[in-house]
Amino acid sequence: MMRKIGVLTSGGDSPGMNAAVMSVARSASLYGIPLIGIKRGYNGLLRKSTNIRDDLQELHMETVLDIADAPGTYLRTARCLEFMDPHYREIAVNTLQAMEIDGLVVIGGDGSFNGAKELCEMGVPCIGIPGTIDNDLGYTEMTLGFDTAVNVCVNAVRAIRATSRSHDRPAVVEVMGRHCGDIALMTAVSTGSEIVVVPEVPWTVEQVAAKLNKQLARGNTRATIVVAEGCWATMAPFDLYGFLTSHGKQCYEGEPMSAVRFASVMKRMCGMVEARASVIGYMQRGAEPTARDSTFAFEAGNLAVRLLRDGISNQVVGMQKGKVMYMPIDKALACKKNFNRNLYDLANSL
Ligand code: F6P
């Protein structure tokens, strides 16, 4: 029997984290296991705060019932670099022992899962729930927050395309996704955007300009280019300063490419009167979870607690063939994430 369970959210916040915490809390309450919320990811276990309530907080039903559909994460979140150091992990294990916490639910992405794996090796039973908007984990068909993030982007792009249409202007829209272009691809396909640029596929500025010119030649004066935040890292070298300054636009030497600069380049390479850029940013992370994300959170939270209750640990919960499942953390982390290259090619060619 677990004396207490802990729950934490870690890494970038994602819509549905609160819903998952609520499900963990309701399940723990049903099975008669007290629940401790750990604040700011693994940091809460390092006991850095002078007031213990800033690190650890008993989670009662009244609290969690209020937060289920709230955006953000009530427990706060952080990336905890110290946790890579065994010394700090020892402190964390000591905190858990002192608090009589016998199992931990970790809601986060791959970095957070690596921390959970280390804790399991030190004798602390852990279960992971994939909480990240990026959908960058190979073992699961969905991560908590991805569906919400895509829907936010779809609504934004639809509005942007309406204005693009009114003015016959192309648009560049940047969505999130550091190493994974899933948000960009789903957004582009769902909105009929003509061009999508992702980190998984190396690309050149000239190629994108050629695609935009092709759209213009076909009479499409308002194409949308959806780019993933991480795509600038896989762009072939381009002399931004040289190009812009030789086309009458001020720029400072060494300035990195960005959505705004990219729109300026496209406008000049394709002879457009105007091309605008929009960066959707944290609206994707701070949105209210969709029904799909909330449902996954509900099932995943309950499964995580049941696994701990039944003495099963070192696992992550996910979704395969539309069903909530679990598998060992190691195996899950080793699964390669497949990017849908066929859909990407189709999106860029129609
Ligand atoms: O992992 C989610 C994510 O939103 C990525 O898409 C993005 O690159 C990263 O977090 C940015 O994180 P932050 O804004 O916390 O630096």
Tab-separated table of C-alpha atoms and ligand atoms in Angstrom:
chain	number	residue	atom	x	y	z
A	1	MET	CA	0.000	0.000	0.000
A	2	MET	CA	1.358	3.428	-0.952
A	3	ARG	CA	1.463	5.756	2.049
A	4	LYS	CA	1.276	8.826	-0.226
A	5	ILE	CA	1.609	9.634	-3.932
A	6	GLY	CA	3.256	12.753	-5.373
A	7	VAL	CA	2.365	14.488	-8.629
A	8	LEU	CA	4.331	17.088	-10.561
A	9	THR	CA	4.211	18.900	-13.904
A	10	SER	CA	7.533	19.553	-15.598
A	11	GLY	CA	8.951	21.131	-18.785
A	12	GLY	CA	6.838	23.469	-20.914
A	13	ASP	CA	3.235	23.726	-19.691
A	14	SER	CA	0.625	22.072	-21.876
A	15	PRO	CA	-3.181	22.253	-22.000
A	16	GLY	CA	-4.602	19.313	-20.063
A	17	MET	CA	-1.961	19.199	-17.326
A	18	ASN	CA	-4.495	20.429	-14.752
A	19	ALA	CA	-7.075	17.957	-16.001
A	20	ALA	CA	-4.531	15.158	-15.513
A	21	VAL	CA	-3.741	16.379	-11.974
A	22	MET	CA	-7.467	16.394	-11.239
A	23	SER	CA	-7.818	12.834	-12.464
A	24	VAL	CA	-4.789	11.749	-10.404
A	25	ALA	CA	-6.331	13.423	-7.342
A	26	ARG	CA	-9.777	11.902	-7.800
A	27	SER	CA	-8.267	8.466	-8.380
A	28	ALA	CA	-5.951	8.734	-5.358
A	29	SER	CA	-8.897	9.820	-3.237
A	30	LEU	CA	-11.000	6.896	-4.499
A	31	TYR	CA	-8.240	4.427	-3.605
A	32	GLY	CA	-7.658	6.130	-0.237
A	33	ILE	CA	-4.142	7.370	-0.989
A	34	PRO	CA	-3.191	10.911	0.154
A	35	LEU	CA	-1.763	13.081	-2.653
A	36	ILE	CA	1.021	15.657	-2.495
A	37	GLY	CA	1.438	18.219	-5.281
A	38	ILE	CA	5.086	19.020	-6.010
A	39	LYS	CA	5.661	22.567	-7.271
A	40	ARG	CA	7.712	23.711	-10.266
A	41	GLY	CA	8.607	20.274	-11.557
A	42	TYR	CA	11.486	18.485	-9.876
A	43	ASN	CA	12.512	21.767	-8.203
A	44	GLY	CA	9.868	21.190	-5.522
A	45	LEU	CA	11.747	18.094	-4.404
A	46	LEU	CA	14.977	20.032	-3.955
A	47	ARG	CA	13.376	22.087	-1.155
A	48	LYS	CA	14.796	25.411	-2.301
A	49	SER	CA	11.976	27.536	-0.869
A	50	THR	CA	11.896	28.874	2.673
A	51	ASN	CA	8.169	28.148	2.918
A	52	ILE	CA	7.429	24.442	2.439
A	53	ARG	CA	4.069	25.257	0.787
A	54	ASP	CA	6.036	26.760	-2.108
A	55	ASP	CA	7.552	23.319	-2.760
A	56	LEU	CA	4.987	20.766	-1.627
A	57	GLN	CA	1.276	21.005	-1.045
A	58	GLU	CA	-1.303	18.469	-0.004
A	59	LEU	CA	-3.888	18.319	-2.816
A	60	HIS	CA	-7.454	18.155	-1.640
A	61	MET	CA	-10.508	17.482	-3.768
A	62	GLU	CA	-11.832	21.066	-3.477
A	63	THR	CA	-8.624	22.445	-4.948
A	64	VAL	CA	-8.393	20.087	-7.889
A	65	LEU	CA	-12.073	20.297	-8.772
A	66	ASP	CA	-11.529	24.002	-9.351
A	67	ILE	CA	-8.563	23.591	-11.667
A	68	ALA	CA	-9.582	20.773	-14.034
A	69	ASP	CA	-10.394	22.867	-17.098
A	70	ALA	CA	-8.147	25.813	-16.254
A	71	PRO	CA	-5.319	26.594	-18.660
A	72	GLY	CA	-1.676	26.473	-17.548
A	73	THR	CA	-0.597	24.317	-14.628
A	74	TYR	CA	-1.731	24.960	-11.067
A	75	LEU	CA	1.362	23.165	-9.745
A	76	ARG	CA	3.585	25.480	-11.826
A	77	THR	CA	6.290	23.990	-13.990
A	78	ALA	CA	9.970	24.397	-14.736
A	79	ARG	CA	12.861	22.728	-16.430
A	80	CYS	CA	15.226	21.573	-13.669
A	81	LEU	CA	18.782	21.271	-14.987
A	82	GLU	CA	20.102	20.373	-11.515
A	83	PHE	CA	18.206	17.108	-11.744
A	84	MET	CA	20.841	15.815	-14.181
A	85	ASP	CA	23.278	15.854	-11.254
A	86	PRO	CA	23.096	12.714	-9.004
A	87	HIS	CA	23.702	14.888	-5.919
A	88	TYR	CA	20.403	16.731	-6.452
A	89	ARG	CA	18.562	13.516	-7.226
A	90	GLU	CA	19.726	12.229	-3.806
A	91	ILE	CA	18.172	15.325	-2.212
A	92	ALA	CA	14.944	14.599	-4.098
A	93	VAL	CA	14.843	10.990	-2.889
A	94	ASN	CA	15.452	12.158	0.702
A	95	THR	CA	12.571	14.638	0.411
A	96	LEU	CA	10.260	11.935	-0.889
A	97	GLN	CA	11.241	9.601	1.950
A	98	ALA	CA	10.825	12.314	4.591
A	99	MET	CA	7.348	13.099	3.207
A	100	GLU	CA	6.423	9.397	3.064
A	101	ILE	CA	5.754	9.696	-0.682
A	102	ASP	CA	6.065	6.170	-2.063
A	103	GLY	CA	5.277	6.860	-5.732
A	104	LEU	CA	5.354	9.711	-8.197
A	105	VAL	CA	3.292	10.721	-11.234
A	106	VAL	CA	5.411	12.851	-13.593
A	107	ILE	CA	3.546	14.865	-16.238
A	108	GLY	CA	5.943	16.219	-18.861
A	109	GLY	CA	8.001	15.472	-21.957
A	110	ASP	CA	11.089	13.394	-22.667
A	111	GLY	CA	13.389	15.377	-20.334
A	112	SER	CA	10.929	14.859	-17.472
A	113	PHE	CA	10.678	11.150	-18.308
A	114	ASN	CA	14.473	10.852	-18.109
A	115	GLY	CA	14.282	12.296	-14.589
A	116	ALA	CA	11.569	9.757	-13.690
A	117	LYS	CA	13.702	6.937	-15.055
A	118	GLU	CA	16.612	8.010	-12.826
A	119	LEU	CA	14.322	8.145	-9.779
A	120	CYS	CA	13.018	4.642	-10.556
A	121	GLU	CA	16.608	3.407	-10.616
A	122	MET	CA	17.043	4.938	-7.151
A	123	GLY	CA	14.046	2.982	-5.873
A	124	VAL	CA	11.235	5.515	-6.292
A	125	PRO	CA	8.305	4.094	-8.281
A	126	CYS	CA	7.342	6.550	-11.049
A	127	ILE	CA	4.754	6.718	-13.826
A	128	GLY	CA	4.977	9.284	-16.639
A	129	ILE	CA	2.143	11.022	-18.477
A	130	PRO	CA	3.172	12.703	-21.774
A	131	GLY	CA	2.441	16.393	-21.223
A	132	THR	CA	3.826	18.451	-24.108
A	133	ILE	CA	2.188	20.284	-26.999
A	134	ASP	CA	4.908	19.182	-29.415
A	135	ASN	CA	3.731	15.571	-30.013
A	136	ASP	CA	7.391	14.614	-30.209
A	137	LEU	CA	7.302	11.277	-28.365
A	138	GLY	CA	7.567	8.260	-30.657
A	139	TYR	CA	5.771	5.718	-28.462
A	140	THR	CA	2.415	7.518	-28.279
A	141	GLU	CA	-0.084	8.688	-30.878
A	142	MET	CA	-0.854	11.800	-28.870
A	143	THR	CA	0.639	13.940	-26.151
A	144	LEU	CA	-1.390	16.044	-23.778
A	145	GLY	CA	-1.887	19.510	-25.264
A	146	PHE	CA	-1.120	18.738	-28.890
A	147	ASP	CA	-4.759	18.675	-29.978
A	148	THR	CA	-5.428	21.971	-28.193
A	149	ALA	CA	-2.331	23.609	-29.668
A	150	VAL	CA	-3.317	22.554	-33.182
A	151	ASN	CA	-6.865	23.861	-32.715
A	152	VAL	CA	-5.561	27.222	-31.477
A	153	CYS	CA	-3.302	27.430	-34.543
A	154	VAL	CA	-6.097	26.397	-36.900
A	155	ASN	CA	-8.379	29.153	-35.578
A	156	ALA	CA	-5.567	31.698	-35.815
A	157	VAL	CA	-4.584	30.693	-39.347
A	158	ARG	CA	-8.211	30.772	-40.518
A	159	ALA	CA	-8.473	34.365	-39.288
A	160	ILE	CA	-5.132	35.286	-40.840
A	161	ARG	CA	-6.174	33.717	-44.143
A	162	ALA	CA	-9.376	35.755	-44.148
A	163	THR	CA	-7.363	38.982	-43.991
A	164	SER	CA	-4.787	37.627	-46.463
A	165	ARG	CA	-7.664	36.966	-48.843
A	166	SER	CA	-9.156	40.430	-48.327
A	167	HIS	CA	-5.846	42.076	-49.202
A	168	ASP	CA	-4.334	39.575	-51.644
A	169	ARG	CA	-1.307	39.197	-49.412
A	170	PRO	CA	0.673	36.078	-48.522
A	171	ALA	CA	1.288	35.397	-44.831
A	172	VAL	CA	3.951	33.652	-42.778
A	173	VAL	CA	2.653	32.043	-39.577
A	174	GLU	CA	5.035	30.605	-36.991
A	175	VAL	CA	3.740	27.894	-34.676
A	176	MET	CA	5.567	26.034	-31.903
A	177	GLY	CA	7.611	22.859	-32.244
A	178	ARG	CA	11.297	22.877	-31.445
A	179	HIS	CA	12.285	19.592	-33.085
A	180	CYS	CA	8.914	18.378	-34.260
A	181	GLY	CA	6.836	19.779	-37.122
A	182	ASP	CA	3.563	18.024	-36.211
A	183	ILE	CA	1.774	21.208	-35.065
A	184	ALA	CA	2.852	23.010	-38.251
A	185	LEU	CA	1.871	20.134	-40.528
A	186	MET	CA	-1.552	19.514	-38.939
A	187	THR	CA	-2.260	23.252	-38.930
A	188	ALA	CA	-1.278	23.648	-42.578
A	189	VAL	CA	-3.318	20.673	-43.725
A	190	SER	CA	-6.379	21.608	-41.653
A	191	THR	CA	-6.425	25.164	-42.980
A	192	GLY	CA	-5.509	24.469	-46.586
A	193	SER	CA	-2.289	26.461	-46.154
A	194	GLU	CA	-0.195	26.073	-49.269
A	195	ILE	CA	3.341	25.788	-47.837
A	196	VAL	CA	4.654	24.193	-44.637
A	197	VAL	CA	8.222	24.279	-43.316
A	198	VAL	CA	9.335	21.921	-40.529
A	199	PRO	CA	12.550	21.071	-38.674
A	200	GLU	CA	12.531	17.456	-39.899
A	201	VAL	CA	13.075	18.391	-43.564
A	202	PRO	CA	16.141	20.482	-44.524
A	203	TRP	CA	15.135	23.428	-46.693
A	204	THR	CA	16.332	26.587	-48.399
A	205	VAL	CA	14.826	30.060	-48.553
A	206	GLU	CA	14.989	29.902	-52.346
A	207	GLN	CA	12.917	26.686	-52.417
A	208	VAL	CA	10.140	28.300	-50.404
A	209	ALA	CA	10.243	31.408	-52.602
A	210	ALA	CA	9.958	29.145	-55.673
A	211	LYS	CA	6.870	27.466	-54.152
A	212	LEU	CA	5.312	30.840	-53.378
A	213	ASN	CA	6.053	32.052	-56.913
A	214	LYS	CA	4.366	28.930	-58.260
A	215	GLN	CA	1.258	29.752	-56.224
A	216	LEU	CA	1.328	33.323	-57.545
A	217	ALA	CA	1.668	32.047	-61.118
A	218	ARG	CA	-1.454	29.913	-60.526
A	219	GLY	CA	-3.356	33.022	-59.438
A	220	ASN	CA	-3.105	32.457	-55.694
A	221	THR	CA	-2.122	35.860	-54.285
A	222	ARG	CA	-2.753	34.991	-50.624
A	223	ALA	CA	-0.883	31.769	-49.888
A	224	THR	CA	-0.041	30.949	-46.274
A	225	ILE	CA	3.375	29.638	-45.259
A	226	VAL	CA	3.152	27.796	-41.920
A	227	VAL	CA	6.554	27.399	-40.269
A	228	ALA	CA	7.493	25.468	-37.137
A	229	GLU	CA	9.529	27.395	-34.576
A	230	GLY	CA	12.429	24.937	-34.906
A	231	CYS	CA	12.680	25.175	-38.709
A	232	TRP	CA	15.156	28.057	-38.639
A	233	ALA	CA	17.763	25.617	-37.326
A	234	THR	CA	17.459	23.364	-40.383
A	235	MET	CA	17.427	26.192	-42.944
A	236	ALA	CA	20.385	26.168	-45.375
A	237	PRO	CA	22.725	29.155	-44.815
A	238	PHE	CA	21.233	32.365	-46.210
A	239	ASP	CA	22.801	35.833	-46.311
A	240	LEU	CA	19.917	37.683	-44.649
A	241	TYR	CA	21.873	40.900	-44.103
A	242	GLY	CA	23.218	40.945	-47.676
A	243	PHE	CA	19.825	40.184	-49.221
A	244	LEU	CA	17.763	42.679	-47.208
A	245	THR	CA	20.225	45.561	-47.336
A	246	SER	CA	20.617	45.135	-51.107
A	247	HIS	CA	16.806	45.294	-51.399
A	248	GLY	CA	16.387	48.548	-49.497
A	249	LYS	CA	15.533	47.071	-46.093
A	250	GLN	CA	17.489	47.833	-42.935
A	251	CYS	CA	18.916	44.883	-41.057
A	252	TYR	CA	21.794	44.459	-38.635
A	253	GLU	CA	24.736	42.274	-39.532
A	254	GLY	CA	24.463	38.788	-38.039
A	255	GLU	CA	20.723	39.098	-37.397
A	256	PRO	CA	19.126	35.650	-37.273
A	257	MET	CA	16.252	34.619	-39.519
A	258	SER	CA	12.808	34.961	-37.954
A	259	ALA	CA	9.202	34.838	-39.148
A	260	VAL	CA	9.133	38.629	-39.586
A	261	ARG	CA	12.383	38.682	-41.549
A	262	PHE	CA	11.306	35.672	-43.579
A	263	ALA	CA	8.115	37.474	-44.644
A	264	SER	CA	10.266	40.453	-45.715
A	265	VAL	CA	12.479	38.168	-47.780
A	266	MET	CA	9.508	36.409	-49.409
A	267	LYS	CA	7.891	39.738	-50.270
A	268	ARG	CA	11.064	40.868	-52.046
A	269	MET	CA	11.895	37.549	-53.711
A	270	CYS	CA	8.347	37.179	-55.055
A	271	GLY	CA	7.633	40.821	-55.951
A	272	MET	CA	4.657	41.164	-53.591
A	273	VAL	CA	3.385	44.514	-52.293
A	274	GLU	CA	3.157	43.124	-48.773
A	275	ALA	CA	3.636	39.877	-46.839
A	276	ARG	CA	2.867	39.737	-43.137
A	277	ALA	CA	4.159	37.532	-40.342
A	278	SER	CA	2.365	36.320	-37.209
A	279	VAL	CA	3.850	34.315	-34.352
A	280	ILE	CA	1.197	32.407	-32.406
A	281	GLY	CA	3.431	31.670	-29.407
A	282	TYR	CA	2.068	30.980	-25.924
A	283	MET	CA	-1.579	31.135	-27.000
A	284	GLN	CA	-0.922	27.493	-27.940
A	285	ARG	CA	0.361	26.496	-24.509
A	286	GLY	CA	-1.971	28.590	-22.365
A	287	ALA	CA	-5.237	27.603	-24.020
A	288	GLU	CA	-8.135	25.737	-22.403
A	289	PRO	CA	-7.797	22.043	-23.236
A	290	THR	CA	-9.987	20.540	-25.953
A	291	ALA	CA	-12.328	17.677	-25.117
A	292	ARG	CA	-9.862	15.272	-26.728
A	293	ASP	CA	-6.968	16.422	-24.521
A	294	SER	CA	-9.151	16.498	-21.403
A	295	THR	CA	-10.395	12.977	-22.082
A	296	PHE	CA	-6.861	11.679	-22.505
A	297	ALA	CA	-5.845	13.484	-19.292
A	298	PHE	CA	-8.753	11.889	-17.441
A	299	GLU	CA	-7.898	8.351	-18.516
A	300	ALA	CA	-4.132	8.776	-18.222
A	301	GLY	CA	-4.326	10.219	-14.686
A	302	ASN	CA	-6.435	7.323	-13.486
A	303	LEU	CA	-4.217	4.700	-15.141
A	304	ALA	CA	-1.088	6.245	-13.600
A	305	VAL	CA	-2.531	5.985	-10.083
A	306	ARG	CA	-3.838	2.459	-10.638
A	307	LEU	CA	-0.390	1.339	-11.793
A	308	LEU	CA	1.282	2.763	-8.692
A	309	ARG	CA	-1.412	1.290	-6.446
A	310	ASP	CA	-0.860	-2.125	-8.047
A	311	GLY	CA	2.917	-1.979	-7.554
A	312	ILE	CA	3.760	-1.376	-11.242
A	313	SER	CA	6.334	1.344	-11.893
A	314	ASN	CA	8.940	2.658	-14.331
A	315	GLN	CA	6.236	3.061	-16.991
A	316	VAL	CA	4.818	5.809	-19.154
A	317	VAL	CA	1.197	6.131	-20.175
A	318	GLY	CA	0.340	6.878	-23.809
A	319	MET	CA	-2.121	6.254	-26.614
A	320	GLN	CA	-1.785	3.488	-29.200
A	321	LYS	CA	-4.437	2.517	-31.759
A	322	GLY	CA	-6.764	4.976	-30.053
A	323	LYS	CA	-6.467	3.257	-26.661
A	324	VAL	CA	-4.729	4.432	-23.508
A	325	MET	CA	-1.825	2.081	-22.732
A	326	TYR	CA	1.443	1.955	-20.810
A	327	MET	CA	4.953	0.705	-21.478
A	328	PRO	CA	8.411	0.822	-19.790
A	329	ILE	CA	10.024	4.278	-19.775
A	330	ASP	CA	13.238	2.986	-21.425
A	331	LYS	CA	11.367	1.383	-24.270
A	332	ALA	CA	9.195	4.457	-24.762
A	333	LEU	CA	12.172	6.818	-24.851
A	334	ALA	CA	13.908	4.583	-27.407
A	335	CYS	CA	10.942	4.742	-29.850
A	336	LYS	CA	11.785	6.847	-32.862
A	337	LYS	CA	9.296	9.581	-33.646
A	338	ASN	CA	8.046	9.210	-37.209
A	339	PHE	CA	7.270	12.356	-39.137
A	340	ASN	CA	4.495	12.000	-41.720
A	341	ARG	CA	6.617	12.782	-44.756
A	342	ASN	CA	3.912	11.734	-47.242
A	343	LEU	CA	1.437	14.215	-45.785
A	344	TYR	CA	4.148	16.891	-45.739
A	345	ASP	CA	4.905	16.291	-49.435
A	346	LEU	CA	1.206	16.377	-50.287
A	347	ALA	CA	0.656	19.585	-48.295
A	348	ASN	CA	3.482	21.281	-50.170
A	349	SER	CA	2.534	20.089	-53.609
A	350	LEU	CA	-1.211	20.696	-54.058
B	1	F6P	O1	8.116	21.838	-25.678
B	1	F6P	C1	7.103	22.736	-25.908
B	1	F6P	C2	7.638	24.031	-26.458
B	1	F6P	O2	6.561	24.906	-26.587
B	1	F6P	C3	8.382	23.934	-27.783
B	1	F6P	O3	7.563	23.866	-28.894
B	1	F6P	C4	9.185	25.193	-27.734
B	1	F6P	O4	10.295	25.161	-28.568
B	1	F6P	C5	9.576	25.266	-26.296
B	1	F6P	O5	8.555	24.612	-25.572
B	1	F6P	C6	9.746	26.672	-25.804
B	1	F6P	O6	9.795	26.679	-24.427
B	1	F6P	P1	9.952	27.998	-23.544
B	1	F6P	O7	9.038	29.003	-24.102
B	1	F6P	O8	9.580	27.583	-22.177
B	1	F6P	O9	11.371	28.364	-23.690
